[in-house]
PDB file of C-alpha atoms in Angstrom:
ATOM      1  CA  UNK J   1     -22.647 -21.944  18.452  1.00 51.00           C
ATOM      2  CA  UNK J   2     -20.638 -19.404  17.925  1.00 53.00           C
ATOM      3  CA  UNK J   3     -22.166 -16.366  19.981  1.00 57.00           C
ATOM      4  CA  UNK J   4     -22.086 -13.824  17.018  1.00 52.00           C
ATOM      5  CA  UNK J   5     -21.625 -10.782  19.172  1.00 58.00           C
ATOM      6  CA  UNK J   6     -18.453 -12.572  20.586  1.00 65.00           C
ATOM      7  CA  UNK J   7     -16.720 -12.946  16.939  1.00 69.00           C
ATOM      8  CA  UNK J   8     -16.187 -10.111  15.511  1.00 74.00           C
ATOM      9  CA  UNK J   9     -14.666 -12.032  12.188  1.00 70.00           C
ATOM     10  CA  UNK J  10     -17.898 -13.124  11.543  1.00 73.00           C
ATOM     11  CA  UNK J  11     -20.135 -10.238  11.445  1.00 77.00           C
ATOM     12  CA  UNK J  12     -17.650  -8.668  10.109  1.00 82.00           C
ATOM     13  CA  UNK J  13     -18.276  -9.531   6.808  1.00 86.00           C
ATOM     14  CA  UNK J  14     -21.997  -7.748   5.994  1.00 89.00           C
ATOM     15  CA  UNK J  15     -19.161  -4.880   5.136  1.00 91.00           C
ATOM     16  CA  UNK J  16     -18.335  -6.826   1.477  1.00 93.00           C
ATOM     17  CA  UNK J  17     -22.167  -5.813   1.062  1.00 95.00           C
ATOM     18  CA  UNK J  18     -20.868  -2.148  -0.072  1.00 95.00           C
ATOM     19  CA  UNK J  19     -18.650  -3.189  -2.972  1.00 95.00           C
ATOM     20  CA  UNK J  20     -20.917  -6.060  -4.504  1.00 97.00           C
ATOM     21  CA  UNK J  21     -23.668  -3.699  -4.997  1.00 97.00           C
ATOM     22  CA  UNK J  22     -21.177  -1.247  -6.668  1.00 97.00           C
ATOM     23  CA  UNK J  23     -20.153  -3.481  -8.032  1.00 97.00           C
ATOM     24  CA  UNK J  24     -23.979  -5.128  -9.372  1.00 98.00           C
ATOM     25  CA  UNK J  25     -25.444  -1.586  -9.976  1.00 98.00           C
ATOM     26  CA  UNK J  26     -22.026  -1.079 -12.573  1.00 97.00           C
ATOM     27  CA  UNK J  27     -22.073  -3.836 -14.641  1.00 96.00           C
ATOM     28  CA  UNK J  28     -19.570  -5.511 -12.772  1.00 96.00           C
ATOM     29  CA  UNK J  29     -21.046  -8.839 -12.844  1.00 96.00           C
ATOM     30  CA  UNK J  30     -18.082 -11.319 -12.143  1.00 95.00           C
ATOM     31  CA  UNK J  31     -17.122  -9.399  -9.743  1.00 94.00           C
ATOM     32  CA  UNK J  32     -20.582  -9.281  -7.886  1.00 96.00           C
ATOM     33  CA  UNK J  33     -20.273 -13.116  -7.630  1.00 96.00           C
ATOM     34  CA  UNK J  34     -16.343 -13.676  -6.361  1.00 95.00           C
ATOM     35  CA  UNK J  35     -18.080 -10.921  -3.988  1.00 95.00           C
ATOM     36  CA  UNK J  36     -21.118 -13.351  -3.042  1.00 96.00           C
ATOM     37  CA  UNK J  37     -18.986 -16.203  -2.878  1.00 95.00           C
ATOM     38  CA  UNK J  38     -16.156 -14.321  -0.364  1.00 92.00           C
ATOM     39  CA  UNK J  39     -18.848 -13.443   1.911  1.00 93.00           C
ATOM     40  CA  UNK J  40     -20.200 -16.971   1.693  1.00 92.00           C
ATOM     41  CA  UNK J  41     -16.265 -18.372   2.232  1.00 91.00           C
ATOM     42  CA  UNK J  42     -15.771 -16.154   5.163  1.00 87.00           C
ATOM     43  CA  UNK J  43     -18.182 -16.515   7.453  1.00 85.00           C
ATOM     44  CA  UNK J  44     -18.082 -20.255   6.347  1.00 87.00           C
ATOM     45  CA  UNK J  45     -14.546 -20.315   7.230  1.00 85.00           C
ATOM     46  CA  UNK J  46     -15.078 -17.564  10.549  1.00 80.00           C
ATOM     47  CA  UNK J  47     -18.041 -18.686  12.180  1.00 79.00           C
ATOM     48  CA  UNK J  48     -17.327 -22.840  12.167  1.00 79.00           C
ATOM     49  CA  UNK J  49     -13.271 -21.512  12.060  1.00 70.00           C
ATOM     50  CA  UNK J  50     -12.799 -25.246  10.030  1.00 69.00           C
ATOM     51  CA  UNK J  51      -9.490 -25.838   8.480  1.00 77.00           C
ATOM     52  CA  UNK J  52     -11.045 -27.473   5.626  1.00 82.00           C
ATOM     53  CA  UNK J  53     -11.969 -22.994   4.442  1.00 86.00           C
ATOM     54  CA  UNK J  54      -9.010 -22.272   5.131  1.00 86.00           C
ATOM     55  CA  UNK J  55      -7.930 -21.708   1.179  1.00 89.00           C
ATOM     56  CA  UNK J  56     -10.653 -20.874  -0.035  1.00 90.00           C
ATOM     57  CA  UNK J  57     -11.791 -17.896   2.258  1.00 87.00           C
ATOM     58  CA  UNK J  58      -7.838 -16.846   1.363  1.00 86.00           C
ATOM     59  CA  UNK J  59      -8.165 -17.734  -2.028  1.00 92.00           C
ATOM     60  CA  UNK J  60     -11.187 -15.725  -2.570  1.00 92.00           C
ATOM     61  CA  UNK J  61      -9.649 -12.635  -0.978  1.00 86.00           C
ATOM     62  CA  UNK J  62      -6.466 -12.368  -3.637  1.00 88.00           C
ATOM     63  CA  UNK J  63      -8.671 -13.416  -5.927  1.00 92.00           C
ATOM     64  CA  UNK J  64     -10.397  -9.762  -5.113  1.00 89.00           C
ATOM     65  CA  UNK J  65      -7.917  -8.206  -3.906  1.00 83.00           C
ATOM     66  CA  UNK J  66      -5.976  -8.740  -7.102  1.00 87.00           C
ATOM     67  CA  UNK J  67      -8.901  -7.968  -9.596  1.00 89.00           C
ATOM     68  CA  UNK J  68      -9.189  -4.238  -7.594  1.00 85.00           C
ATOM     69  CA  UNK J  69      -6.256  -3.080  -7.719  1.00 81.00           C
ATOM     70  CA  UNK J  70      -6.337  -4.338 -11.925  1.00 87.00           C
ATOM     71  CA  UNK J  71      -9.222  -1.942 -12.090  1.00 88.00           C
ATOM     72  CA  UNK J  72      -7.899   0.976 -11.154  1.00 81.00           C
ATOM     73  CA  UNK J  73      -4.558  -0.146 -13.324  1.00 80.00           C
ATOM     74  CA  UNK J  74      -7.172   0.352 -15.744  1.00 86.00           C
ATOM     75  CA  UNK J  75      -9.562   3.032 -15.262  1.00 83.00           C
ATOM     76  CA  UNK J  76      -6.084   5.364 -15.618  1.00 73.00           C
ATOM     77  CA  UNK J  77      -7.736   7.248 -13.663  1.00 71.00           C
ATOM     78  CA  UNK J  78      -4.990  10.605 -12.898  1.00 72.00           C
ATOM     79  CA  UNK J  79      -3.361  11.322 -10.808  1.00 67.00           C
ATOM     80  CA  UNK J  80      -2.344   8.106  -9.473  1.00 69.00           C
ATOM     81  CA  UNK J  81      -2.215   9.884  -5.689  1.00 77.00           C
ATOM     82  CA  UNK J  82      -5.501   7.686  -5.210  1.00 73.00           C
ATOM     83  CA  UNK J  83      -4.004   4.696  -6.969  1.00 72.00           C
ATOM     84  CA  UNK J  84      -0.775   4.705  -4.032  1.00 78.00           C
ATOM     85  CA  UNK J  85      -3.518   5.287  -1.475  1.00 80.00           C
ATOM     86  CA  UNK J  86      -5.248   2.135  -2.770  1.00 74.00           C
ATOM     87  CA  UNK J  87      -2.382   0.217  -2.045  1.00 78.00           C
ATOM     88  CA  UNK J  88      -1.709   2.014   1.097  1.00 84.00           C
ATOM     89  CA  UNK J  89      -5.133   0.622   2.238  1.00 78.00           C
ATOM     90  CA  UNK J  90      -4.275  -2.828   0.854  1.00 76.00           C
ATOM     91  CA  UNK J  91      -0.718  -2.894   2.753  1.00 80.00           C
ATOM     92  CA  UNK J  92      -3.367  -2.043   5.809  1.00 78.00           C
ATOM     93  CA  UNK J  93      -5.615  -4.997   5.188  1.00 73.00           C
ATOM     94  CA  UNK J  94      -2.591  -7.426   4.382  1.00 74.00           C
ATOM     95  CA  UNK J  95      -1.228  -6.076   7.746  1.00 74.00           C
ATOM     96  CA  UNK J  96      -4.233  -6.514   9.937  1.00 68.00           C
ATOM     97  CA  UNK J  97      -5.096  -9.925   7.745  1.00 67.00           C
ATOM     98  CA  UNK J  98      -1.792 -11.454   8.775  1.00 66.00           C
ATOM     99  CA  UNK J  99      -1.184 -10.045  12.612  1.00 64.00           C
ATOM    100  CA  UNK J 100      -3.068 -12.768  15.576  1.00 63.00           C
ATOM    101  CA  UNK J 101      -1.353 -11.355  18.234  1.00 67.00           C
ATOM    102  CA  UNK J 102      -2.672 -13.438  20.869  1.00 66.00           C
ATOM    103  CA  UNK J 103      -6.205 -12.132  21.849  1.00 70.00           C
ATOM    104  CA  UNK J 104      -6.631  -9.390  19.288  1.00 73.00           C
ATOM    105  CA  UNK J 105      -7.262 -11.936  15.873  1.00 74.00           C
ATOM    106  CA  UNK J 106     -10.624 -11.278  15.465  1.00 76.00           C
ATOM    107  CA  UNK J 107     -10.489  -6.974  16.183  1.00 76.00           C
ATOM    108  CA  UNK J 108      -7.987  -6.905  13.364  1.00 75.00           C
ATOM    109  CA  UNK J 109      -9.504  -9.486  11.586  1.00 77.00           C
ATOM    110  CA  UNK J 110     -12.309  -7.554  11.206  1.00 81.00           C
ATOM    111  CA  UNK J 111     -11.104  -4.124   9.881  1.00 79.00           C
ATOM    112  CA  UNK J 112      -9.254  -6.098   7.782  1.00 78.00           C
ATOM    113  CA  UNK J 113     -13.258  -6.772   6.012  1.00 84.00           C
ATOM    114  CA  UNK J 114     -13.191  -3.084   6.370  1.00 85.00           C
ATOM    115  CA  UNK J 115     -10.369  -1.877   4.975  1.00 81.00           C
ATOM    116  CA  UNK J 116     -10.502  -4.881   1.209  1.00 81.00           C
ATOM    117  CA  UNK J 117     -13.879  -3.495   1.334  1.00 89.00           C
ATOM    118  CA  UNK J 118     -13.228   0.080   0.849  1.00 86.00           C
ATOM    119  CA  UNK J 119     -10.423  -0.888  -1.349  1.00 82.00           C
ATOM    120  CA  UNK J 120     -13.839  -2.911  -3.351  1.00 89.00           C
ATOM    121  CA  UNK J 121     -15.878   0.282  -3.341  1.00 91.00           C
ATOM    122  CA  UNK J 122     -12.811   2.246  -3.654  1.00 85.00           C
ATOM    123  CA  UNK J 123     -11.416   0.002  -6.978  1.00 88.00           C
ATOM    124  CA  UNK J 124     -14.484   0.344  -8.355  1.00 92.00           C
ATOM    125  CA  UNK J 125     -15.003   3.871  -8.725  1.00 89.00           C
ATOM    126  CA  UNK J 126     -11.997   4.568 -10.211  1.00 85.00           C
ATOM    127  CA  UNK J 127     -13.143   2.191 -12.689  1.00 90.00           C
ATOM    128  CA  UNK J 128     -15.977   3.791 -13.428  1.00 90.00           C
ATOM    129  CA  UNK J 129     -14.981   6.869 -13.065  1.00 84.00           C
TER     130      UNK J 129
END
């Protein structure tokens, strides 16, 4: 069994609760459901370190990222500066997702979870307000 304190990429999935709560609160039900699926696939992938969950984890992550950018576009938020900040967060998240420097993957992938959660919450707020 994996010691969760030594695997932050597993327990850092908890940050995904914020955008899921926001999605359900603002009646973006499909987004909330996909977020729940994202927590499940990410937890399975990181906890069991099984390659069979790799595709599901990454597919759901990409869907959530694209959906977040779409929400910002549909929100018609002015000025667009916040949209560019959101894209910068997405770029940082992509960097941390793809960084597998020896011994630093777990913590950097945890940053990915944090950044993508911030992107999710910001995109929901931009869409709603």
